């Protein structure tokens, strides 16, 4: 008998935190644009301890899901919302969810990042997920959904480039395609920058032809892409990178002060 795979969805990890709600709100446009459900998943980890019984854990989970669903419904967007409570560790369960998800979204804080030896869910999940992972940066005063600015992409990976063009188109945002290079001596700076820009323009030419409606700026930077994004975070709403990014650590928006979408080849 053939296995029946779950229908694709946009998965959001929910834990009752404001950061998780911001992630869900950010994911609404992603779900609507693909005409797929927004799946809100609350993970209960018995290893958390604290003397809380299962009944109380379930009650907390249901309350968190209801609150997030209400926030999503207030957007007025035509999105179908699904909710589920699962038992296990956040990293393991979200990795399992990624097998059928189009994307997994989590908040940059929350999800009990120090998970009994798992380390940060935001850092670990992009490397093992079977789909792109978005770690959404938002705050009480500046939710991720209200951020404006460019979509930036570390332009050394074609999968990341395609995803970045899609994100820029979806959000009506300009795109910054960034390539980094290193100079061995001060005299190499001008030639190095010119060469990096030429190589970058050749690399993105295919995508600019496919997405003529996206405004693209090619930027060559000496040193780290991560440093460039951090220094210009006020004008960047999202960084897209490959999981083996040379310039920025996957899933660490704190390092660049903006949301990070990591594209992993595992799902290909």
PDB file of C-alpha atoms in Angstrom:
ATOM      1  CA  UNK A   1       0.000   0.000   0.000  1.00  0.00           C
ATOM      2  CA  UNK A   2       1.351   3.432  -0.916  1.00  0.00           C
ATOM      3  CA  UNK A   3       2.134   5.851   1.909  1.00  0.00           C
ATOM      4  CA  UNK A   4      -0.140   8.885   2.058  1.00  0.00           C
ATOM      5  CA  UNK A   5       1.881  12.039   2.586  1.00  0.00           C
ATOM      6  CA  UNK A   6       0.317  14.941   4.490  1.00  0.00           C
ATOM      7  CA  UNK A   7      -0.803  17.882   2.372  1.00  0.00           C
ATOM      8  CA  UNK A   8       1.789  20.669   2.142  1.00  0.00           C
ATOM      9  CA  UNK A   9       1.433  23.492   4.628  1.00  0.00           C
ATOM     10  CA  UNK A  10       3.227  26.468   6.152  1.00  0.00           C
ATOM     11  CA  UNK A  11       4.279  25.264   9.605  1.00  0.00           C
ATOM     12  CA  UNK A  12       4.808  27.616  12.544  1.00  0.00           C
ATOM     13  CA  UNK A  13       6.206  26.538  15.906  1.00  0.00           C
ATOM     14  CA  UNK A  14       4.011  27.970  18.666  1.00  0.00           C
ATOM     15  CA  UNK A  15       4.960  28.127  22.359  1.00  0.00           C
ATOM     16  CA  UNK A  16       2.835  30.958  23.737  1.00  0.00           C
ATOM     17  CA  UNK A  17       5.531  33.585  23.242  1.00  0.00           C
ATOM     18  CA  UNK A  18       5.033  36.877  21.428  1.00  0.00           C
ATOM     19  CA  UNK A  19       7.912  35.909  19.136  1.00  0.00           C
ATOM     20  CA  UNK A  20       5.979  32.842  18.000  1.00  0.00           C
ATOM     21  CA  UNK A  21       2.927  34.984  17.250  1.00  0.00           C
ATOM     22  CA  UNK A  22       5.103  37.312  15.158  1.00  0.00           C
ATOM     23  CA  UNK A  23       6.366  34.282  13.244  1.00  0.00           C
ATOM     24  CA  UNK A  24       2.791  33.152  12.567  1.00  0.00           C
ATOM     25  CA  UNK A  25       1.778  36.596  11.329  1.00  0.00           C
ATOM     26  CA  UNK A  26       4.849  36.746   9.087  1.00  0.00           C
ATOM     27  CA  UNK A  27       3.936  33.348   7.622  1.00  0.00           C
ATOM     28  CA  UNK A  28       0.390  34.378   6.667  1.00  0.00           C
ATOM     29  CA  UNK A  29       1.427  35.971   3.363  1.00  0.00           C
ATOM     30  CA  UNK A  30       3.557  32.918   2.584  1.00  0.00           C
ATOM     31  CA  UNK A  31       0.582  30.600   3.054  1.00  0.00           C
ATOM     32  CA  UNK A  32      -1.877  32.809   1.165  1.00  0.00           C
ATOM     33  CA  UNK A  33       0.470  33.211  -1.806  1.00  0.00           C
ATOM     34  CA  UNK A  34       0.730  29.421  -2.151  1.00  0.00           C
ATOM     35  CA  UNK A  35      -2.928  28.701  -1.286  1.00  0.00           C
ATOM     36  CA  UNK A  36      -1.925  26.268   1.467  1.00  0.00           C
ATOM     37  CA  UNK A  37      -2.938  26.047   5.136  1.00  0.00           C
ATOM     38  CA  UNK A  38      -1.100  27.755   7.956  1.00  0.00           C
ATOM     39  CA  UNK A  39      -0.336  24.950  10.397  1.00  0.00           C
ATOM     40  CA  UNK A  40       0.285  26.045  13.997  1.00  0.00           C
ATOM     41  CA  UNK A  41       2.131  23.383  15.992  1.00  0.00           C
ATOM     42  CA  UNK A  42       2.607  23.406  19.764  1.00  0.00           C
ATOM     43  CA  UNK A  43       5.217  20.969  21.085  1.00  0.00           C
ATOM     44  CA  UNK A  44       4.949  19.619  24.620  1.00  0.00           C
ATOM     45  CA  UNK A  45       8.218  18.348  26.019  1.00  0.00           C
ATOM     46  CA  UNK A  46       7.787  16.218  29.133  1.00  0.00           C
ATOM     47  CA  UNK A  47      11.528  16.537  29.774  1.00  0.00           C
ATOM     48  CA  UNK A  48      10.973  20.192  30.685  1.00  0.00           C
ATOM     49  CA  UNK A  49       9.919  19.030  34.143  1.00  0.00           C
ATOM     50  CA  UNK A  50       8.730  21.701  36.529  1.00  0.00           C
ATOM     51  CA  UNK A  51       6.158  19.447  38.168  1.00  0.00           C
ATOM     52  CA  UNK A  52       3.461  20.361  35.630  1.00  0.00           C
ATOM     53  CA  UNK A  53       0.990  17.583  34.860  1.00  0.00           C
ATOM     54  CA  UNK A  54      -0.067  16.627  31.345  1.00  0.00           C
ATOM     55  CA  UNK A  55      -3.526  18.134  31.729  1.00  0.00           C
ATOM     56  CA  UNK A  56      -2.023  21.541  32.530  1.00  0.00           C
ATOM     57  CA  UNK A  57       0.439  21.237  29.643  1.00  0.00           C
ATOM     58  CA  UNK A  58      -2.400  20.509  27.238  1.00  0.00           C
ATOM     59  CA  UNK A  59      -4.415  23.434  28.575  1.00  0.00           C
ATOM     60  CA  UNK A  60      -1.438  25.758  28.049  1.00  0.00           C
ATOM     61  CA  UNK A  61      -0.955  24.451  24.532  1.00  0.00           C
ATOM     62  CA  UNK A  62      -4.590  24.930  23.576  1.00  0.00           C
ATOM     63  CA  UNK A  63      -4.594  28.451  25.005  1.00  0.00           C
ATOM     64  CA  UNK A  64      -1.446  29.402  23.072  1.00  0.00           C
ATOM     65  CA  UNK A  65      -2.861  28.037  19.822  1.00  0.00           C
ATOM     66  CA  UNK A  66      -6.198  29.832  20.306  1.00  0.00           C
ATOM     67  CA  UNK A  67      -4.463  33.140  20.993  1.00  0.00           C
ATOM     68  CA  UNK A  68      -2.261  32.833  17.917  1.00  0.00           C
ATOM     69  CA  UNK A  69      -5.155  31.768  15.721  1.00  0.00           C
ATOM     70  CA  UNK A  70      -7.138  34.823  16.837  1.00  0.00           C
ATOM     71  CA  UNK A  71      -4.170  37.063  15.951  1.00  0.00           C
ATOM     72  CA  UNK A  72      -3.996  35.497  12.498  1.00  0.00           C
ATOM     73  CA  UNK A  73      -7.734  35.860  11.940  1.00  0.00           C
ATOM     74  CA  UNK A  74      -7.535  39.554  12.822  1.00  0.00           C
ATOM     75  CA  UNK A  75      -5.343  40.114   9.746  1.00  0.00           C
ATOM     76  CA  UNK A  76      -8.402  39.463   7.588  1.00  0.00           C
ATOM     77  CA  UNK A  77      -6.337  37.375   5.211  1.00  0.00           C
ATOM     78  CA  UNK A  78      -8.055  34.413   3.498  1.00  0.00           C
ATOM     79  CA  UNK A  79      -5.890  31.745   5.108  1.00  0.00           C
ATOM     80  CA  UNK A  80      -6.978  28.360   6.449  1.00  0.00           C
ATOM     81  CA  UNK A  81      -5.553  27.747   9.922  1.00  0.00           C
ATOM     82  CA  UNK A  82      -4.822  24.282  11.280  1.00  0.00           C
ATOM     83  CA  UNK A  83      -3.656  23.630  14.841  1.00  0.00           C
ATOM     84  CA  UNK A  84      -2.014  20.649  16.450  1.00  0.00           C
ATOM     85  CA  UNK A  85      -0.363  19.650  19.725  1.00  0.00           C
ATOM     86  CA  UNK A  86       2.431  17.085  19.579  1.00  0.00           C
ATOM     87  CA  UNK A  87       4.596  15.467  22.233  1.00  0.00           C
ATOM     88  CA  UNK A  88       8.391  15.402  22.077  1.00  0.00           C
ATOM     89  CA  UNK A  89      11.251  17.854  21.797  1.00  0.00           C
ATOM     90  CA  UNK A  90      10.810  21.020  19.696  1.00  0.00           C
ATOM     91  CA  UNK A  91      13.811  20.329  17.461  1.00  0.00           C
ATOM     92  CA  UNK A  92      12.837  16.740  16.688  1.00  0.00           C
ATOM     93  CA  UNK A  93       9.160  17.445  16.132  1.00  0.00           C
ATOM     94  CA  UNK A  94       9.696  20.505  13.943  1.00  0.00           C
ATOM     95  CA  UNK A  95      12.211  18.535  11.887  1.00  0.00           C
ATOM     96  CA  UNK A  96       9.540  15.872  11.403  1.00  0.00           C
ATOM     97  CA  UNK A  97       7.012  18.541  10.408  1.00  0.00           C
ATOM     98  CA  UNK A  98       9.473  19.830   7.797  1.00  0.00           C
ATOM     99  CA  UNK A  99       9.138  16.607   5.788  1.00  0.00           C
ATOM    100  CA  UNK A 100       5.806  17.733   4.382  1.00  0.00           C
ATOM    101  CA  UNK A 101       6.030  21.496   5.011  1.00  0.00           C
ATOM    102  CA  UNK A 102       6.744  24.102   2.382  1.00  0.00           C
ATOM    103  CA  UNK A 103       8.461  26.160   5.078  1.00  0.00           C
ATOM    104  CA  UNK A 104       8.875  26.082   8.857  1.00  0.00           C
ATOM    105  CA  UNK A 105       8.754  29.384  10.738  1.00  0.00           C
ATOM    106  CA  UNK A 106       9.783  30.022  14.336  1.00  0.00           C
ATOM    107  CA  UNK A 107      10.365  33.113  16.432  1.00  0.00           C
ATOM    108  CA  UNK A 108      13.889  34.284  17.115  1.00  0.00           C
ATOM    109  CA  UNK A 109      13.103  33.938  20.822  1.00  0.00           C
ATOM    110  CA  UNK A 110      10.991  31.299  22.478  1.00  0.00           C
ATOM    111  CA  UNK A 111      10.681  27.614  21.516  1.00  0.00           C
ATOM    112  CA  UNK A 112      12.695  26.972  24.711  1.00  0.00           C
ATOM    113  CA  UNK A 113      15.929  27.404  22.797  1.00  0.00           C
ATOM    114  CA  UNK A 114      18.053  25.712  25.470  1.00  0.00           C
ATOM    115  CA  UNK A 115      16.409  22.315  25.082  1.00  0.00           C
ATOM    116  CA  UNK A 116      18.208  19.790  27.254  1.00  0.00           C
ATOM    117  CA  UNK A 117      21.291  19.397  25.131  1.00  0.00           C
ATOM    118  CA  UNK A 118      19.655  20.268  21.808  1.00  0.00           C
ATOM    119  CA  UNK A 119      21.110  23.748  21.848  1.00  0.00           C
ATOM    120  CA  UNK A 120      19.287  26.484  20.008  1.00  0.00           C
ATOM    121  CA  UNK A 121      16.365  25.301  17.923  1.00  0.00           C
ATOM    122  CA  UNK A 122      16.901  28.328  15.674  1.00  0.00           C
ATOM    123  CA  UNK A 123      20.527  27.347  15.069  1.00  0.00           C
ATOM    124  CA  UNK A 124      20.039  23.597  14.685  1.00  0.00           C
ATOM    125  CA  UNK A 125      16.787  23.322  12.738  1.00  0.00           C
ATOM    126  CA  UNK A 126      17.969  24.888   9.432  1.00  0.00           C
ATOM    127  CA  UNK A 127      20.693  22.278   9.107  1.00  0.00           C
ATOM    128  CA  UNK A 128      18.400  19.243   9.462  1.00  0.00           C
ATOM    129  CA  UNK A 129      15.045  20.449   8.128  1.00  0.00           C
ATOM    130  CA  UNK A 130      13.690  19.130   4.850  1.00  0.00           C
ATOM    131  CA  UNK A 131      12.440  22.556   3.799  1.00  0.00           C
ATOM    132  CA  UNK A 132      13.447  26.222   4.175  1.00  0.00           C
ATOM    133  CA  UNK A 133      13.407  27.545   7.750  1.00  0.00           C
ATOM    134  CA  UNK A 134      12.524  31.134   8.653  1.00  0.00           C
ATOM    135  CA  UNK A 135      13.632  32.511  12.019  1.00  0.00           C
ATOM    136  CA  UNK A 136      11.601  35.664  12.484  1.00  0.00           C
ATOM    137  CA  UNK A 137      12.930  38.632  14.385  1.00  0.00           C
ATOM    138  CA  UNK A 138      10.310  40.846  16.012  1.00  0.00           C
ATOM    139  CA  UNK A 139       9.744  42.800  19.190  1.00  0.00           C
ATOM    140  CA  UNK A 140       6.908  44.323  21.156  1.00  0.00           C
ATOM    141  CA  UNK A 141       7.673  47.704  19.641  1.00  0.00           C
ATOM    142  CA  UNK A 142       8.503  46.540  16.130  1.00  0.00           C
ATOM    143  CA  UNK A 143       6.814  43.311  15.047  1.00  0.00           C
ATOM    144  CA  UNK A 144       8.352  41.483  12.113  1.00  0.00           C
ATOM    145  CA  UNK A 145       5.164  41.909  10.102  1.00  0.00           C
ATOM    146  CA  UNK A 146       5.520  45.688  10.161  1.00  0.00           C
ATOM    147  CA  UNK A 147       9.171  45.762   9.100  1.00  0.00           C
ATOM    148  CA  UNK A 148       9.981  47.495   5.862  1.00  0.00           C
ATOM    149  CA  UNK A 149      13.113  47.426   3.785  1.00  0.00           C
ATOM    150  CA  UNK A 150      14.930  45.216   1.351  1.00  0.00           C
ATOM    151  CA  UNK A 151      15.269  41.472   1.128  1.00  0.00           C
ATOM    152  CA  UNK A 152      18.959  40.605   1.158  1.00  0.00           C
ATOM    153  CA  UNK A 153      20.531  37.401  -0.121  1.00  0.00           C
ATOM    154  CA  UNK A 154      23.989  35.959   0.171  1.00  0.00           C
ATOM    155  CA  UNK A 155      24.405  35.294  -3.524  1.00  0.00           C
ATOM    156  CA  UNK A 156      26.578  32.179  -3.505  1.00  0.00           C
ATOM    157  CA  UNK A 157      23.755  29.634  -3.768  1.00  0.00           C
ATOM    158  CA  UNK A 158      21.205  29.374  -6.589  1.00  0.00           C
ATOM    159  CA  UNK A 159      18.534  27.908  -4.286  1.00  0.00           C
ATOM    160  CA  UNK A 160      18.907  30.869  -1.945  1.00  0.00           C
ATOM    161  CA  UNK A 161      18.816  33.291  -4.868  1.00  0.00           C
ATOM    162  CA  UNK A 162      15.569  31.865  -6.227  1.00  0.00           C
ATOM    163  CA  UNK A 163      13.966  31.929  -2.776  1.00  0.00           C
ATOM    164  CA  UNK A 164      15.108  35.520  -2.263  1.00  0.00           C
ATOM    165  CA  UNK A 165      13.594  36.643  -5.558  1.00  0.00           C
ATOM    166  CA  UNK A 166      10.331  34.946  -4.562  1.00  0.00           C
ATOM    167  CA  UNK A 167      10.343  36.671  -1.165  1.00  0.00           C
ATOM    168  CA  UNK A 168      11.080  40.074  -2.691  1.00  0.00           C
ATOM    169  CA  UNK A 169       8.263  39.662  -5.200  1.00  0.00           C
ATOM    170  CA  UNK A 170       5.814  38.486  -2.522  1.00  0.00           C
ATOM    171  CA  UNK A 171       6.576  41.414  -0.229  1.00  0.00           C
ATOM    172  CA  UNK A 172       6.958  44.062  -2.955  1.00  0.00           C
ATOM    173  CA  UNK A 173      10.453  44.739  -1.643  1.00  0.00           C
ATOM    174  CA  UNK A 174      13.705  45.548  -3.419  1.00  0.00           C
ATOM    175  CA  UNK A 175      16.357  42.833  -3.430  1.00  0.00           C
ATOM    176  CA  UNK A 176      19.999  43.213  -2.450  1.00  0.00           C
ATOM    177  CA  UNK A 177      22.158  40.437  -3.912  1.00  0.00           C
ATOM    178  CA  UNK A 178      25.383  40.449  -1.895  1.00  0.00           C
ATOM    179  CA  UNK A 179      28.702  38.775  -2.613  1.00  0.00           C
ATOM    180  CA  UNK A 180      31.737  38.908  -0.349  1.00  0.00           C
ATOM    181  CA  UNK A 181      35.413  38.806  -1.199  1.00  0.00           C
ATOM    182  CA  UNK A 182      38.755  39.181   0.548  1.00  0.00           C
ATOM    183  CA  UNK A 183      41.706  41.367  -0.466  1.00  0.00           C
ATOM    184  CA  UNK A 184      45.202  40.153   0.292  1.00  0.00           C
ATOM    185  CA  UNK A 185      46.637  43.663   0.149  1.00  0.00           C
ATOM    186  CA  UNK A 186      45.285  47.239   0.084  1.00  0.00           C
ATOM    187  CA  UNK A 187      46.173  47.530  -3.619  1.00  0.00           C
ATOM    188  CA  UNK A 188      43.806  44.646  -4.367  1.00  0.00           C
ATOM    189  CA  UNK A 189      40.700  46.458  -3.139  1.00  0.00           C
ATOM    190  CA  UNK A 190      39.658  48.199  -6.359  1.00  0.00           C
ATOM    191  CA  UNK A 191      40.382  45.204  -8.596  1.00  0.00           C
ATOM    192  CA  UNK A 192      38.815  42.791  -6.121  1.00  0.00           C
ATOM    193  CA  UNK A 193      35.618  44.796  -5.882  1.00  0.00           C
ATOM    194  CA  UNK A 194      35.361  45.143  -9.661  1.00  0.00           C
ATOM    195  CA  UNK A 195      35.894  41.402 -10.189  1.00  0.00           C
ATOM    196  CA  UNK A 196      33.386  40.466  -7.465  1.00  0.00           C
ATOM    197  CA  UNK A 197      30.738  42.761  -8.952  1.00  0.00           C
ATOM    198  CA  UNK A 198      31.242  41.307 -12.442  1.00  0.00           C
ATOM    199  CA  UNK A 199      30.962  37.742 -11.163  1.00  0.00           C
ATOM    200  CA  UNK A 200      27.896  38.646  -9.119  1.00  0.00           C
ATOM    201  CA  UNK A 201      26.102  40.260 -12.062  1.00  0.00           C
ATOM    202  CA  UNK A 202      26.734  37.155 -14.174  1.00  0.00           C
ATOM    203  CA  UNK A 203      25.377  34.945 -11.407  1.00  0.00           C
ATOM    204  CA  UNK A 204      22.131  36.845 -10.904  1.00  0.00           C
ATOM    205  CA  UNK A 205      21.473  37.491 -14.625  1.00  0.00           C
ATOM    206  CA  UNK A 206      19.394  34.318 -14.922  1.00  0.00           C
ATOM    207  CA  UNK A 207      17.178  35.340 -12.031  1.00  0.00           C
ATOM    208  CA  UNK A 208      16.738  38.969 -13.080  1.00  0.00           C
ATOM    209  CA  UNK A 209      15.408  37.686 -16.406  1.00  0.00           C
ATOM    210  CA  UNK A 210      12.940  35.395 -14.635  1.00  0.00           C
ATOM    211  CA  UNK A 211      11.828  38.102 -12.176  1.00  0.00           C
ATOM    212  CA  UNK A 212      11.769  41.324 -14.203  1.00  0.00           C
ATOM    213  CA  UNK A 213       9.363  42.895 -11.696  1.00  0.00           C
ATOM    214  CA  UNK A 214      11.877  42.679  -8.828  1.00  0.00           C
ATOM    215  CA  UNK A 215      14.208  45.633  -8.350  1.00  0.00           C
ATOM    216  CA  UNK A 216      17.712  44.232  -7.787  1.00  0.00           C
ATOM    217  CA  UNK A 217      20.875  45.860  -6.513  1.00  0.00           C
ATOM    218  CA  UNK A 218      24.135  43.905  -6.842  1.00  0.00           C
ATOM    219  CA  UNK A 219      26.462  44.625  -3.917  1.00  0.00           C
ATOM    220  CA  UNK A 220      30.045  43.374  -3.546  1.00  0.00           C
ATOM    221  CA  UNK A 221      31.456  43.716  -0.044  1.00  0.00           C
ATOM    222  CA  UNK A 222      34.937  43.149   1.257  1.00  0.00           C
ATOM    223  CA  UNK A 223      34.811  40.807   4.220  1.00  0.00           C
ATOM    224  CA  UNK A 224      31.655  39.409   5.758  1.00  0.00           C
ATOM    225  CA  UNK A 225      28.135  39.511   4.347  1.00  0.00           C
ATOM    226  CA  UNK A 226      26.937  39.082   7.925  1.00  0.00           C
ATOM    227  CA  UNK A 227      28.747  42.246   8.990  1.00  0.00           C
ATOM    228  CA  UNK A 228      27.322  44.196   6.049  1.00  0.00           C
ATOM    229  CA  UNK A 229      23.761  43.095   6.874  1.00  0.00           C
ATOM    230  CA  UNK A 230      24.218  43.907  10.574  1.00  0.00           C
ATOM    231  CA  UNK A 231      25.526  47.377   9.739  1.00  0.00           C
ATOM    232  CA  UNK A 232      22.554  48.000   7.415  1.00  0.00           C
ATOM    233  CA  UNK A 233      19.875  46.180   9.418  1.00  0.00           C
ATOM    234  CA  UNK A 234      17.679  49.261   9.542  1.00  0.00           C
ATOM    235  CA  UNK A 235      17.073  48.975   5.786  1.00  0.00           C
ATOM    236  CA  UNK A 236      16.859  45.158   5.554  1.00  0.00           C
ATOM    237  CA  UNK A 237      13.814  43.138   6.634  1.00  0.00           C
ATOM    238  CA  UNK A 238      14.970  39.628   5.704  1.00  0.00           C
ATOM    239  CA  UNK A 239      18.231  37.837   4.941  1.00  0.00           C
ATOM    240  CA  UNK A 240      18.076  34.725   2.753  1.00  0.00           C
ATOM    241  CA  UNK A 241      21.055  32.392   2.828  1.00  0.00           C
ATOM    242  CA  UNK A 242      22.094  28.815   2.214  1.00  0.00           C
ATOM    243  CA  UNK A 243      22.585  26.503   5.167  1.00  0.00           C
ATOM    244  CA  UNK A 244      26.322  26.409   4.439  1.00  0.00           C
ATOM    245  CA  UNK A 245      26.569  30.167   4.236  1.00  0.00           C
ATOM    246  CA  UNK A 246      30.123  31.489   4.397  1.00  0.00           C
ATOM    247  CA  UNK A 247      29.150  34.860   5.776  1.00  0.00           C
ATOM    248  CA  UNK A 248      26.386  34.301   8.326  1.00  0.00           C
ATOM    249  CA  UNK A 249      25.415  31.517  10.693  1.00  0.00           C
ATOM    250  CA  UNK A 250      22.163  29.859   9.675  1.00  0.00           C
ATOM    251  CA  UNK A 251      19.194  30.700  11.860  1.00  0.00           C
ATOM    252  CA  UNK A 252      20.848  33.440  13.932  1.00  0.00           C
ATOM    253  CA  UNK A 253      18.928  36.692  13.394  1.00  0.00           C
ATOM    254  CA  UNK A 254      20.577  38.198  16.479  1.00  0.00           C
ATOM    255  CA  UNK A 255      23.854  38.304  14.557  1.00  0.00           C
ATOM    256  CA  UNK A 256      22.337  40.451  11.810  1.00  0.00           C
ATOM    257  CA  UNK A 257      19.367  42.081  13.616  1.00  0.00           C
ATOM    258  CA  UNK A 258      16.822  40.927  11.058  1.00  0.00           C
ATOM    259  CA  UNK A 259      14.836  37.823  10.183  1.00  0.00           C
ATOM    260  CA  UNK A 260      16.755  34.978   8.527  1.00  0.00           C
ATOM    261  CA  UNK A 261      15.406  32.502   5.974  1.00  0.00           C
ATOM    262  CA  UNK A 262      17.739  29.548   5.471  1.00  0.00           C
ATOM    263  CA  UNK A 263      17.397  27.437   2.351  1.00  0.00           C
ATOM    264  CA  UNK A 264      18.646  23.886   2.769  1.00  0.00           C
ATOM    265  CA  UNK A 265      19.304  21.460  -0.074  1.00  0.00           C
ATOM    266  CA  UNK A 266      17.879  18.585   2.017  1.00  0.00           C
ATOM    267  CA  UNK A 267      14.438  19.020   0.510  1.00  0.00           C
ATOM    268  CA  UNK A 268      15.584  18.676  -3.104  1.00  0.00           C
TER     269      UNK A 268
END
